[in-house]
GROMACS .gro file of C-alpha atoms in nm:
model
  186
    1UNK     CA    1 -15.772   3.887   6.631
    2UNK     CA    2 -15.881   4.162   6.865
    3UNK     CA    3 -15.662   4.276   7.120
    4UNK     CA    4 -15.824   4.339   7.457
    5UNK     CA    5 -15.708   4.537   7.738
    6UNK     CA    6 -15.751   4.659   8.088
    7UNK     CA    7 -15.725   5.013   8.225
    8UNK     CA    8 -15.556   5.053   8.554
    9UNK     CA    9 -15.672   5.379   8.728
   10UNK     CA   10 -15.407   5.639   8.761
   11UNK     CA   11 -15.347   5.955   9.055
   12UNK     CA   12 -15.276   6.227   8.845
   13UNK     CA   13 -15.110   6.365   9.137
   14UNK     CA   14 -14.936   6.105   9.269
   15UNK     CA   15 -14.781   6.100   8.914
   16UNK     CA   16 -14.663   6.443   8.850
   17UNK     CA   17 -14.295   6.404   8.883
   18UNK     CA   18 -14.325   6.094   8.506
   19UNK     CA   19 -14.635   6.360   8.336
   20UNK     CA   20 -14.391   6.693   8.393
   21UNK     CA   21 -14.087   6.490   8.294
   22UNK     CA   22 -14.276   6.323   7.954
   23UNK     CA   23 -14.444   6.664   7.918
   24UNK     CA   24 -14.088   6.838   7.865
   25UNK     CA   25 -13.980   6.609   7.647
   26UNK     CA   26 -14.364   6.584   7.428
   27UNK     CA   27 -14.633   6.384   7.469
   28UNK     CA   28 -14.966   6.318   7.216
   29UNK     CA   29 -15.256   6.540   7.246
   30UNK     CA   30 -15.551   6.297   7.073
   31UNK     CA   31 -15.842   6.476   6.962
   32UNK     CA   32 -16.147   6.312   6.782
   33UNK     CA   33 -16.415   6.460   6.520
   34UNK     CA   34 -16.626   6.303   6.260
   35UNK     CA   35 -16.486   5.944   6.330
   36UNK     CA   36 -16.111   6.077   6.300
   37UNK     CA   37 -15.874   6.075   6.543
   38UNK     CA   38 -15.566   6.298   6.545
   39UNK     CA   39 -15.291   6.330   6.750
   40UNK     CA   40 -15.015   6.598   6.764
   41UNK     CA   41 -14.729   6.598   6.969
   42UNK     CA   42 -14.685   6.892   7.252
   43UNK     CA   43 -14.424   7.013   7.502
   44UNK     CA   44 -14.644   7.309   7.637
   45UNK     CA   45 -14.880   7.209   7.908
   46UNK     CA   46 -14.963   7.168   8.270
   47UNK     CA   47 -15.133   7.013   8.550
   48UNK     CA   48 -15.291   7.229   8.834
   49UNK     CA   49 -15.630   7.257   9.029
   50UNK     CA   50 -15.886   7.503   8.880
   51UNK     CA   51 -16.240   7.519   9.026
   52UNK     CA   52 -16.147   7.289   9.266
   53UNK     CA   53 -16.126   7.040   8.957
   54UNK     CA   54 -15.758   6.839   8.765
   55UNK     CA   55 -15.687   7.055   8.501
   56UNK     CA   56 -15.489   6.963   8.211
   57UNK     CA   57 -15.353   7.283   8.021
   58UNK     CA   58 -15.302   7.250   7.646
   59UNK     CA   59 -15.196   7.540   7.405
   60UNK     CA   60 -15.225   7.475   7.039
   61UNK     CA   61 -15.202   7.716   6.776
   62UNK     CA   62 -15.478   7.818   6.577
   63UNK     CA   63 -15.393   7.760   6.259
   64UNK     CA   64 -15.338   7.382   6.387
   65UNK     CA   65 -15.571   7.111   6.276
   66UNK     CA   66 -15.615   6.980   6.614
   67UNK     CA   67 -15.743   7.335   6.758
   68UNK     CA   68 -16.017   7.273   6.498
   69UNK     CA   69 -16.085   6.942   6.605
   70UNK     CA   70 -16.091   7.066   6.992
   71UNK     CA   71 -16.337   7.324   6.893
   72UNK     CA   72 -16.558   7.117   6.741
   73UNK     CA   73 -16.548   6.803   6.981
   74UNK     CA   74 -16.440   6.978   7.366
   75UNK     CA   75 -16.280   6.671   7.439
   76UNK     CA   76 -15.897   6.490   7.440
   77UNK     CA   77 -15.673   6.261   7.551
   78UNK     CA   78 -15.315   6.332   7.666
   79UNK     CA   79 -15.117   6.032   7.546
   80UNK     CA   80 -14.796   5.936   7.787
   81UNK     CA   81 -14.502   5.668   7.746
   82UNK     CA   82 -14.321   5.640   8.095
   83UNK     CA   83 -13.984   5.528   7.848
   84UNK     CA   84 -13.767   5.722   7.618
   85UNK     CA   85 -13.896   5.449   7.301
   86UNK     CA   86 -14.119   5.675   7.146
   87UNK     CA   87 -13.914   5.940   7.004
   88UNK     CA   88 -13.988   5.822   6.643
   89UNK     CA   89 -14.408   5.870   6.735
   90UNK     CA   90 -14.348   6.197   6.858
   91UNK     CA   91 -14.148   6.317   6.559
   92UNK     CA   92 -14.391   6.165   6.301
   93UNK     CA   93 -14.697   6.363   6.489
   94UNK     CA   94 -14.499   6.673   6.532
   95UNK     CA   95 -14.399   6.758   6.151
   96UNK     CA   96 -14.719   6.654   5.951
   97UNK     CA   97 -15.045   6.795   5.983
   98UNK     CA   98 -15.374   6.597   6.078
   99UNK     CA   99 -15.546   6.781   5.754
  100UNK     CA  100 -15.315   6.578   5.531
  101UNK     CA  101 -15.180   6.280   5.686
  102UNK     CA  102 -15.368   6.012   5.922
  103UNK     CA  103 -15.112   5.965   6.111
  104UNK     CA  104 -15.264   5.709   6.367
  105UNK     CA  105 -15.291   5.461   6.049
  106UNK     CA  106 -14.938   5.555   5.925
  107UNK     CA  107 -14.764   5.487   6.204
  108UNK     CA  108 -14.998   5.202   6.304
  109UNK     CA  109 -15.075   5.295   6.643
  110UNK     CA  110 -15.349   5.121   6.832
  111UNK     CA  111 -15.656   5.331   6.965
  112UNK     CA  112 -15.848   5.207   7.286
  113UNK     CA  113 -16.171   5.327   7.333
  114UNK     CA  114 -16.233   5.619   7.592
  115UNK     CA  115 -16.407   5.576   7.920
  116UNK     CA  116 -16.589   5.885   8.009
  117UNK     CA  117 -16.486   6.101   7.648
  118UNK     CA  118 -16.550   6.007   7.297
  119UNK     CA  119 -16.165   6.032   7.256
  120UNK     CA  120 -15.896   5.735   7.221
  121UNK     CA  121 -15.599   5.672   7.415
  122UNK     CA  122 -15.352   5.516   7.277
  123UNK     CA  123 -15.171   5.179   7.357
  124UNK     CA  124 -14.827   5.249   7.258
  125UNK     CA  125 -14.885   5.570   7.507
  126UNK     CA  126 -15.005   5.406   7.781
  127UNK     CA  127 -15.048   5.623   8.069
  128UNK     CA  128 -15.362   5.779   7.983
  129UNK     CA  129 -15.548   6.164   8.074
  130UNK     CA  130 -15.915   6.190   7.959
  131UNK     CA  131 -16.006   6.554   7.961
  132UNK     CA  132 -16.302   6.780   7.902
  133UNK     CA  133 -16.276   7.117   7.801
  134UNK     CA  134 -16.452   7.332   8.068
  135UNK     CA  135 -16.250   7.654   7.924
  136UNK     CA  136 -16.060   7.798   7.656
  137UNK     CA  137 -15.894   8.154   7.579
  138UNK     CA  138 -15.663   8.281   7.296
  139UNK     CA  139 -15.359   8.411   7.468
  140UNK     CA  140 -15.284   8.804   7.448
  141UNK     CA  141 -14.985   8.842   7.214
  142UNK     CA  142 -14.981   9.237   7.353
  143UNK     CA  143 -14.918   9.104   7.750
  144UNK     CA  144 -14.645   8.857   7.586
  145UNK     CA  145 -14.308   9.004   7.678
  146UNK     CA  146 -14.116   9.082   7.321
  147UNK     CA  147 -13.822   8.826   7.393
  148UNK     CA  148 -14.109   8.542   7.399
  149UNK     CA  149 -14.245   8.726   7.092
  150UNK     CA  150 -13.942   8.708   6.918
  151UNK     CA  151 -13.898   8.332   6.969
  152UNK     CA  152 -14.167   8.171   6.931
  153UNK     CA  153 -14.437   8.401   6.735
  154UNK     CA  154 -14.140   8.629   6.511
  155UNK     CA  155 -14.417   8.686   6.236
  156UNK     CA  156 -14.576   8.908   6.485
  157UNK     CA  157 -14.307   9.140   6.522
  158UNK     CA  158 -14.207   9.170   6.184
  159UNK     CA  159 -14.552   9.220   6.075
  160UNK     CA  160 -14.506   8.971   5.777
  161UNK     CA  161 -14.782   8.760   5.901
  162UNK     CA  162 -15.143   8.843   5.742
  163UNK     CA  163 -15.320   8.701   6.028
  164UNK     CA  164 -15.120   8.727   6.319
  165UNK     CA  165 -15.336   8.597   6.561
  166UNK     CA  166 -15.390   8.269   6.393
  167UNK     CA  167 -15.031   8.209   6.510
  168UNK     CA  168 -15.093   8.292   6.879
  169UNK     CA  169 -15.213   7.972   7.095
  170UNK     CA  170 -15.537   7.904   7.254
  171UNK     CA  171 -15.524   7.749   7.631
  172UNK     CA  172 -15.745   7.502   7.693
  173UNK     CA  173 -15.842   7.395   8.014
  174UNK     CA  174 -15.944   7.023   8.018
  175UNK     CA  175 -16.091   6.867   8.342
  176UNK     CA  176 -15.910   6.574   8.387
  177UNK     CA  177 -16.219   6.267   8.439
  178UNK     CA  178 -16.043   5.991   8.449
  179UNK     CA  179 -15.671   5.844   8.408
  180UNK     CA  180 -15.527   5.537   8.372
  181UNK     CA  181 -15.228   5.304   8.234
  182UNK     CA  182 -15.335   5.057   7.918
  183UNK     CA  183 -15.235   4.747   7.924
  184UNK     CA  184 -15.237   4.450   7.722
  185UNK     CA  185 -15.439   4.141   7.856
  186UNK     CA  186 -15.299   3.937   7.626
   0.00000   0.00000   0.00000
């Protein structure tokens, strides 16, 4: 039987203080291309006002699956749970790659149709951001100060990584066009 649910509308802003908190601690980024949803699990990302437009901030990696997914199809969906219960989702998404693994069937999650972007949310995430991407840029690894370097991109500075830049991450701007909470009807 097919479950059916409702979408209540969301203020982004009025809900800053639960997105920064579940941001911290990782949410899903859900990206969609030929008919295949992926999601990845992030703890880099922000809310602001650019253009006079919501902006959802992402940074992936390049040598990610999902930053080929988000170049090919400019849109996602930032994936929330307001509770702590989702720790085992977040792991599963953020140690196996999309290119290998569908992990939406593995783990059995539940995709709900997007409202104004070909992307899913996801039900067991409920609070849901639908974004657009309006603007991306590869960060500069030169204007990165070196104790960032040294933590989080080390293969730069020692020069052991062939294509160094494929480990810097892109920023991608998504306009936020609608947000809302799933929930069940049933």
């Amino acid at each position: 039987m097919r479950q059916h649910f409702r979408k209540t509308p969301v203020d982004v802003f009025g809900h800053l203080h639960v997105i920064g908190k579940a941001v911290k601690n990782g949410v899903l980024l859900t990206t969609q291309w030929n008919d295949r949803a992926n999601s990845m699990t992030i703890s880099w990302g922000q809310v602001g006002i650019e253009w006079n437009r919501p902006i959802f901030t992402v940074y992936v990696r390049g040598s990610r699956y999902t930053h080929e997914m988000l170049l090919h199809n400019g849109e996602f969906t930032i994936n929330i749970s307001p509770e702590r219960n989702v720790k085992r989702i977040l792991d599963f998404c953020g140690t196996r790659s999309g290119r290998d693994t569908d992990k939406i069937s593995e783990l059995g999650l539940t995709l709900v149709e997007g409202e104004k972007v070909s992307v899913p949310g996801i039900a067991e995430l409920p609070i849901t951001l639908e974004c657009r991407v309006i603007y991306r840029q590869m960060q500069d690894w030169e204007a990165i100060p070196d104790y960032i370097l040294e933590k989080f991109y080390p293969s730069l500075l020692s020069g052991n990584s062939p294509l160094p830049v494929r480990d810097i991450h892109t920023m991608f701007y998504g306009e936020v066009v609608d947000a809302y909470v799933i929930e069940s009807e049933e």
